[in-house]
Amino acid sequence: MAFEHEWFLGKNIKNVLHVGADRAGEMPGYLAMGVDKVLWIEANPEVYNEMRRMLPAHDPTGTITSIMAQALICDRDDEELPFNLYYGFDAGDCVGNKGMSSMLKASPQGQQYYRGTIMLKSITLDTLCERYNLGMD
């Protein structure tokens, strides 16, 4: 999902924690803002792998230090939890909408996008940063 980065211009934001990174489509906004480092966190393993392949194209000069983690951020560590996959009808490899997945169940209107449930191990943000030395200093 794109965001209106113009509001952030001139705010001197250097480090970003981006939970629900999808395929890192916000990179152009972060480049325009002058960000130095982004920690990209994506729970969906399939989308995470697509992000890994696409990220270099979003920042071909490597201006921003990108740290990537495939993790289900939650309020508890190391629990196997259901993660619901909701994809748009246009979803394919590196294209279309795969950014609707969640631990939450969709409303009845959103059930048409349901593609299944996978089990993922949960982790808190604090533990993720400790285990993988992902400090944002």
PDB file of C-alpha atoms in Angstrom:
ATOM      1  CA  MET A   1       0.000   0.000   0.000  1.00  0.00           C
ATOM      2  CA  ALA A   2       1.432   3.361  -0.957  1.00  0.00           C
ATOM      3  CA  PHE A   3       1.374   6.241   1.481  1.00  0.00           C
ATOM      4  CA  GLU A   4       1.401  10.000   1.177  1.00  0.00           C
ATOM      5  CA  HIS A   5       5.066  10.549   1.960  1.00  0.00           C
ATOM      6  CA  GLU A   6       4.834  14.303   1.325  1.00  0.00           C
ATOM      7  CA  TRP A   7       3.586  14.840   4.890  1.00  0.00           C
ATOM      8  CA  PHE A   8       6.840  13.329   6.186  1.00  0.00           C
ATOM      9  CA  LEU A   9       9.155  15.465   4.040  1.00  0.00           C
ATOM     10  CA  GLY A  10      11.382  17.716   6.129  1.00  0.00           C
ATOM     11  CA  LYS A  11      10.725  15.725   9.323  1.00  0.00           C
ATOM     12  CA  ASN A  12      14.273  14.238   9.290  1.00  0.00           C
ATOM     13  CA  ILE A  13      13.123  10.614   9.672  1.00  0.00           C
ATOM     14  CA  LYS A  14      16.160   8.377   9.214  1.00  0.00           C
ATOM     15  CA  ASN A  15      15.047   4.916  10.412  1.00  0.00           C
ATOM     16  CA  VAL A  16      11.770   3.181   9.593  1.00  0.00           C
ATOM     17  CA  LEU A  17      10.219   0.033  11.012  1.00  0.00           C
ATOM     18  CA  HIS A  18       7.784  -1.235   8.383  1.00  0.00           C
ATOM     19  CA  VAL A  19       5.538  -4.078   9.601  1.00  0.00           C
ATOM     20  CA  GLY A  20       3.456  -5.600   6.814  1.00  0.00           C
ATOM     21  CA  ALA A  21       6.020  -4.763   4.166  1.00  0.00           C
ATOM     22  CA  ASP A  22       4.278  -6.579   1.311  1.00  0.00           C
ATOM     23  CA  ARG A  23       6.695  -6.160  -1.627  1.00  0.00           C
ATOM     24  CA  ALA A  24       8.372  -2.957  -0.359  1.00  0.00           C
ATOM     25  CA  GLY A  25       6.363  -0.727  -2.671  1.00  0.00           C
ATOM     26  CA  GLU A  26       6.846   2.222  -0.305  1.00  0.00           C
ATOM     27  CA  MET A  27      10.547   2.387  -1.132  1.00  0.00           C
ATOM     28  CA  PRO A  28      10.139   5.359  -3.544  1.00  0.00           C
ATOM     29  CA  GLY A  29       8.493   7.354  -0.751  1.00  0.00           C
ATOM     30  CA  TYR A  30      11.263   6.463   1.691  1.00  0.00           C
ATOM     31  CA  LEU A  31      13.873   7.499  -0.883  1.00  0.00           C
ATOM     32  CA  ALA A  32      12.126  10.855  -1.345  1.00  0.00           C
ATOM     33  CA  MET A  33      12.047  11.333   2.431  1.00  0.00           C
ATOM     34  CA  GLY A  34      15.809  10.763   2.758  1.00  0.00           C
ATOM     35  CA  VAL A  35      15.486   7.680   4.975  1.00  0.00           C
ATOM     36  CA  ASP A  36      18.756   5.874   5.777  1.00  0.00           C
ATOM     37  CA  LYS A  37      17.533   2.484   7.014  1.00  0.00           C
ATOM     38  CA  VAL A  38      14.345   0.402   6.788  1.00  0.00           C
ATOM     39  CA  LEU A  39      13.551  -2.774   8.671  1.00  0.00           C
ATOM     40  CA  TRP A  40      11.032  -4.537   6.397  1.00  0.00           C
ATOM     41  CA  ILE A  41       8.910  -7.160   8.204  1.00  0.00           C
ATOM     42  CA  GLU A  42       6.537  -9.396   6.235  1.00  0.00           C
ATOM     43  CA  ALA A  43       4.718 -12.398   7.733  1.00  0.00           C
ATOM     44  CA  ASN A  44       3.582 -14.136   4.537  1.00  0.00           C
ATOM     45  CA  PRO A  45       6.517 -16.338   3.391  1.00  0.00           C
ATOM     46  CA  GLU A  46       5.451 -16.206  -0.261  1.00  0.00           C
ATOM     47  CA  VAL A  47       5.208 -12.406  -0.297  1.00  0.00           C
ATOM     48  CA  TYR A  48       8.439 -12.126   1.704  1.00  0.00           C
ATOM     49  CA  ASN A  49      10.286 -14.067  -1.015  1.00  0.00           C
ATOM     50  CA  GLU A  50       8.777 -11.807  -3.673  1.00  0.00           C
ATOM     51  CA  MET A  51       9.922  -8.759  -1.684  1.00  0.00           C
ATOM     52  CA  ARG A  52      13.465 -10.149  -1.513  1.00  0.00           C
ATOM     53  CA  ARG A  53      13.504 -10.444  -5.306  1.00  0.00           C
ATOM     54  CA  MET A  54      11.890  -7.040  -5.949  1.00  0.00           C
ATOM     55  CA  LEU A  55      13.657  -4.848  -3.391  1.00  0.00           C
ATOM     56  CA  PRO A  56      16.820  -4.259  -5.454  1.00  0.00           C
ATOM     57  CA  ALA A  57      14.707  -2.881  -8.315  1.00  0.00           C
ATOM     58  CA  HIS A  58      12.991  -0.434  -5.937  1.00  0.00           C
ATOM     59  CA  ASP A  59      16.383   0.952  -4.807  1.00  0.00           C
ATOM     60  CA  PRO A  60      18.922   0.031  -7.534  1.00  0.00           C
ATOM     61  CA  THR A  61      21.686   2.242  -6.129  1.00  0.00           C
ATOM     62  CA  GLY A  62      21.360   0.840  -2.601  1.00  0.00           C
ATOM     63  CA  THR A  63      20.765   4.285  -1.124  1.00  0.00           C
ATOM     64  CA  ILE A  64      18.792   2.858   1.792  1.00  0.00           C
ATOM     65  CA  THR A  65      20.069   0.095   4.051  1.00  0.00           C
ATOM     66  CA  SER A  66      17.315  -2.505   3.924  1.00  0.00           C
ATOM     67  CA  ILE A  67      17.021  -5.223   6.539  1.00  0.00           C
ATOM     68  CA  MET A  68      14.393  -7.881   5.837  1.00  0.00           C
ATOM     69  CA  ALA A  69      12.700 -10.282   8.229  1.00  0.00           C
ATOM     70  CA  GLN A  70      10.017 -12.867   7.577  1.00  0.00           C
ATOM     71  CA  ALA A  71       8.125 -12.792  10.872  1.00  0.00           C
ATOM     72  CA  LEU A  72       4.643 -12.833  12.351  1.00  0.00           C
ATOM     73  CA  ILE A  73       4.736  -9.998  14.868  1.00  0.00           C
ATOM     74  CA  CYS A  74       2.521 -10.683  17.864  1.00  0.00           C
ATOM     75  CA  ASP A  75       2.359 -10.070  21.610  1.00  0.00           C
ATOM     76  CA  ARG A  76       3.933 -13.445  22.430  1.00  0.00           C
ATOM     77  CA  ASP A  77       6.924 -15.475  21.291  1.00  0.00           C
ATOM     78  CA  ASP A  78       7.249 -18.871  19.662  1.00  0.00           C
ATOM     79  CA  GLU A  79       3.598 -19.869  19.345  1.00  0.00           C
ATOM     80  CA  GLU A  80       2.280 -21.537  16.219  1.00  0.00           C
ATOM     81  CA  LEU A  81      -0.609 -19.338  15.114  1.00  0.00           C
ATOM     82  CA  PRO A  82      -2.953 -19.392  12.128  1.00  0.00           C
ATOM     83  CA  PHE A  83      -2.287 -16.798   9.448  1.00  0.00           C
ATOM     84  CA  ASN A  84      -5.074 -16.289   6.902  1.00  0.00           C
ATOM     85  CA  LEU A  85      -4.144 -15.697   3.284  1.00  0.00           C
ATOM     86  CA  TYR A  86      -6.362 -13.272   1.384  1.00  0.00           C
ATOM     87  CA  TYR A  87      -5.305 -12.514  -2.187  1.00  0.00           C
ATOM     88  CA  GLY A  88      -6.972 -10.369  -4.797  1.00  0.00           C
ATOM     89  CA  PHE A  89      -8.131 -12.019  -7.994  1.00  0.00           C
ATOM     90  CA  ASP A  90      -5.207 -10.365  -9.801  1.00  0.00           C
ATOM     91  CA  ALA A  91      -2.561 -11.892  -7.483  1.00  0.00           C
ATOM     92  CA  GLY A  92       0.341 -13.636  -9.148  1.00  0.00           C
ATOM     93  CA  ASP A  93       4.087 -13.871  -8.792  1.00  0.00           C
ATOM     94  CA  CYS A  94       5.222 -10.325  -7.943  1.00  0.00           C
ATOM     95  CA  VAL A  95       1.982  -8.805  -9.269  1.00  0.00           C
ATOM     96  CA  GLY A  96      -1.468  -8.044  -7.967  1.00  0.00           C
ATOM     97  CA  ASN A  97      -2.827  -7.755  -4.463  1.00  0.00           C
ATOM     98  CA  LYS A  98      -1.388 -10.174  -1.902  1.00  0.00           C
ATOM     99  CA  GLY A  99      -1.295  -7.582   0.869  1.00  0.00           C
ATOM    100  CA  MET A 100      -4.541  -8.443   2.619  1.00  0.00           C
ATOM    101  CA  SER A 101      -3.382 -11.466   4.649  1.00  0.00           C
ATOM    102  CA  SER A 102      -3.776 -11.347   8.410  1.00  0.00           C
ATOM    103  CA  MET A 103      -4.151 -13.204  11.682  1.00  0.00           C
ATOM    104  CA  LEU A 104      -7.682 -11.818  11.620  1.00  0.00           C
ATOM    105  CA  LYS A 105     -10.530 -13.385   9.718  1.00  0.00           C
ATOM    106  CA  ALA A 106     -12.042 -11.308   6.934  1.00  0.00           C
ATOM    107  CA  SER A 107     -15.539  -9.922   7.039  1.00  0.00           C
ATOM    108  CA  PRO A 108     -18.147 -11.905   5.109  1.00  0.00           C
ATOM    109  CA  GLN A 109     -17.558  -9.566   2.139  1.00  0.00           C
ATOM    110  CA  GLY A 110     -13.837 -10.374   2.198  1.00  0.00           C
ATOM    111  CA  GLN A 111     -14.238 -14.148   2.237  1.00  0.00           C
ATOM    112  CA  GLN A 112     -14.166 -14.228  -1.562  1.00  0.00           C
ATOM    113  CA  TYR A 113     -10.434 -13.451  -1.314  1.00  0.00           C
ATOM    114  CA  TYR A 114      -9.605 -16.270   1.129  1.00  0.00           C
ATOM    115  CA  ARG A 115      -6.865 -18.588  -0.163  1.00  0.00           C
ATOM    116  CA  GLY A 116      -6.184 -20.709   2.912  1.00  0.00           C
ATOM    117  CA  THR A 117      -4.573 -20.641   6.314  1.00  0.00           C
ATOM    118  CA  ILE A 118      -0.968 -21.407   7.163  1.00  0.00           C
ATOM    119  CA  MET A 119       0.645 -21.798  10.557  1.00  0.00           C
ATOM    120  CA  LEU A 120       3.413 -19.359  11.452  1.00  0.00           C
ATOM    121  CA  LYS A 121       5.519 -19.045  14.574  1.00  0.00           C
ATOM    122  CA  SER A 122       4.897 -15.774  16.390  1.00  0.00           C
ATOM    123  CA  ILE A 123       7.516 -13.382  17.708  1.00  0.00           C
ATOM    124  CA  THR A 124       7.412 -10.071  19.528  1.00  0.00           C
ATOM    125  CA  LEU A 125       9.124  -7.101  17.990  1.00  0.00           C
ATOM    126  CA  ASP A 126      11.553  -6.890  20.902  1.00  0.00           C
ATOM    127  CA  THR A 127      12.549 -10.538  20.528  1.00  0.00           C
ATOM    128  CA  LEU A 128      12.908 -10.229  16.761  1.00  0.00           C
ATOM    129  CA  CYS A 129      15.312  -7.336  17.156  1.00  0.00           C
ATOM    130  CA  GLU A 130      17.299  -9.225  19.828  1.00  0.00           C
ATOM    131  CA  ARG A 131      17.491 -12.577  18.010  1.00  0.00           C
ATOM    132  CA  TYR A 132      18.490 -11.151  14.673  1.00  0.00           C
ATOM    133  CA  ASN A 133      20.488  -8.168  15.892  1.00  0.00           C
ATOM    134  CA  LEU A 134      18.138  -5.810  14.058  1.00  0.00           C
ATOM    135  CA  GLY A 135      18.611  -2.712  16.144  1.00  0.00           C
ATOM    136  CA  MET A 136      17.529   0.482  14.428  1.00  0.00           C
ATOM    137  CA  ASP A 137      20.202   2.704  15.980  1.00  0.00           C
TER     138      ASP A 137
END
